[in-house]
Coordinates of C-alpha atoms in Angstrom, one line a residue:
M19 CA 75.9 122.7 70.6
A20 CA 72.4 123.2 71.9
R21 CA 69.5 121.0 71.0
R22 CA 66.1 122.5 70.3
K23 CA 63.8 122.7 73.3
V24 CA 61.4 119.8 73.7
A25 CA 58.3 119.2 75.7
P26 CA 58.9 117.8 79.3
V27 CA 58.9 114.0 79.6
V28 CA 56.6 114.2 82.6
E29 CA 53.8 116.7 82.9
N30 CA 52.3 115.3 86.1
I31 CA 54.3 113.1 88.4
D32 CA 51.1 111.5 89.7
E33 CA 50.6 109.9 86.3
I34 CA 53.8 107.9 86.7
G35 CA 53.7 104.4 88.1
T36 CA 55.4 103.8 91.4
V37 CA 58.3 101.3 91.8
P38 CA 57.0 98.2 93.8
K39 CA 57.8 98.5 97.5
E40 CA 60.0 95.3 97.4
E41 CA 62.4 97.2 95.1
W42 CA 62.8 100.2 97.3
P43 CA 66.4 100.5 98.7
Y44 CA 65.0 102.7 101.6
E45 CA 61.9 104.7 102.7
L46 CA 61.4 108.1 101.3
P47 CA 60.0 111.2 103.0
Q48 CA 56.2 111.6 103.0
G49 CA 55.0 113.0 99.7
W50 CA 57.9 111.5 97.7
K51 CA 57.7 108.3 95.6
W52 CA 60.1 105.9 93.9
V53 CA 59.9 105.9 90.1
H54 CA 62.0 104.4 87.3
L55 CA 64.4 107.0 86.0
G56 CA 63.4 106.4 82.4
D57 CA 59.8 107.3 83.3
V58 CA 60.7 110.8 84.3
V59 CA 63.7 111.9 82.2
E60 CA 65.0 111.4 78.7
I61 CA 68.5 109.9 78.8
N62 CA 70.8 110.8 75.9
P63 CA 68.0 112.1 73.6
P64 CA 68.8 112.3 69.9
K65 CA 70.7 115.4 68.7
T66 CA 68.9 117.9 66.4
L67 CA 71.2 119.3 63.8
P68 CA 71.2 123.1 63.3
D69 CA 69.6 124.4 60.2
S70 CA 73.0 125.4 58.9
L71 CA 76.5 124.4 59.8
D72 CA 77.3 128.2 59.7
E73 CA 74.8 128.8 62.5
L74 CA 76.2 130.1 65.8
V75 CA 75.6 127.7 68.8
S76 CA 76.3 127.9 72.5
F77 CA 79.4 126.0 73.7
I78 CA 80.5 125.3 77.3
P79 CA 84.2 124.2 77.7
M80 CA 84.8 122.4 81.0
S81 CA 86.9 125.4 82.2
A82 CA 83.7 127.4 82.2
V83 CA 82.1 125.2 84.8
S84 CA 82.7 126.2 88.5
E85 CA 84.7 123.5 90.4
T86 CA 82.8 124.2 93.6
K87 CA 79.3 125.0 92.5
G88 CA 79.0 123.1 89.2
K89 CA 77.6 126.4 87.8
V90 CA 78.3 127.5 84.2
E91 CA 80.4 130.6 84.7
H92 CA 80.2 131.7 81.0
L93 CA 79.1 130.5 77.6
E94 CA 81.1 130.7 74.4
T95 CA 79.6 131.0 70.9
K96 CA 81.0 128.7 68.2
I97 CA 80.1 128.0 64.6
A98 CA 78.2 124.7 64.4
S99 CA 80.6 123.1 62.0
D100 CA 83.4 123.6 64.5
V101 CA 81.7 121.6 67.3
I102 CA 79.2 119.3 65.6
K103 CA 81.5 116.3 66.0
G104 CA 83.2 115.4 69.2
Y105 CA 81.0 117.4 71.6
T106 CA 77.7 116.7 73.4
S107 CA 74.6 118.8 72.7
F108 CA 72.4 120.2 75.5
I109 CA 69.4 122.4 76.1
D110 CA 68.3 124.6 79.0
G111 CA 67.5 122.4 82.0
D112 CA 69.9 119.6 81.1
I113 CA 72.3 118.3 83.8
L114 CA 75.9 118.4 82.4
F115 CA 78.8 116.1 83.5
A116 CA 82.2 115.6 82.0
K117 CA 82.3 112.5 79.8
I118 CA 86.0 111.6 80.5
T119 CA 86.2 112.6 84.2
P120 CA 82.5 112.5 85.3
C121 CA 82.7 114.9 88.3
M122 CA 82.3 118.6 89.0
E123 CA 86.1 119.0 89.3
N124 CA 87.5 121.2 86.6
G125 CA 90.3 119.3 84.9

């Protein structure tokens, strides 16, 4: 079930503080910088419920994700009430991983 689109967490990466050098595990290429993950992404944002449980929502079963490319091969459409419990919501741009077997292997 898709969440409604939200504003980006970071508009300008230059506004984000840098991780202190003593915390760096290794040097990065020029132009890159170490930041704390929570400063640049929203992890497990709250789910926004659909306006109606009869609303159609996008659904991606694991079988729809390519084993080799991690690409979504096809979307399914489901009634919100059928998937509101037991599935994870997402929006365009999210990175999806299986919850039980967290890898890009199908199955």
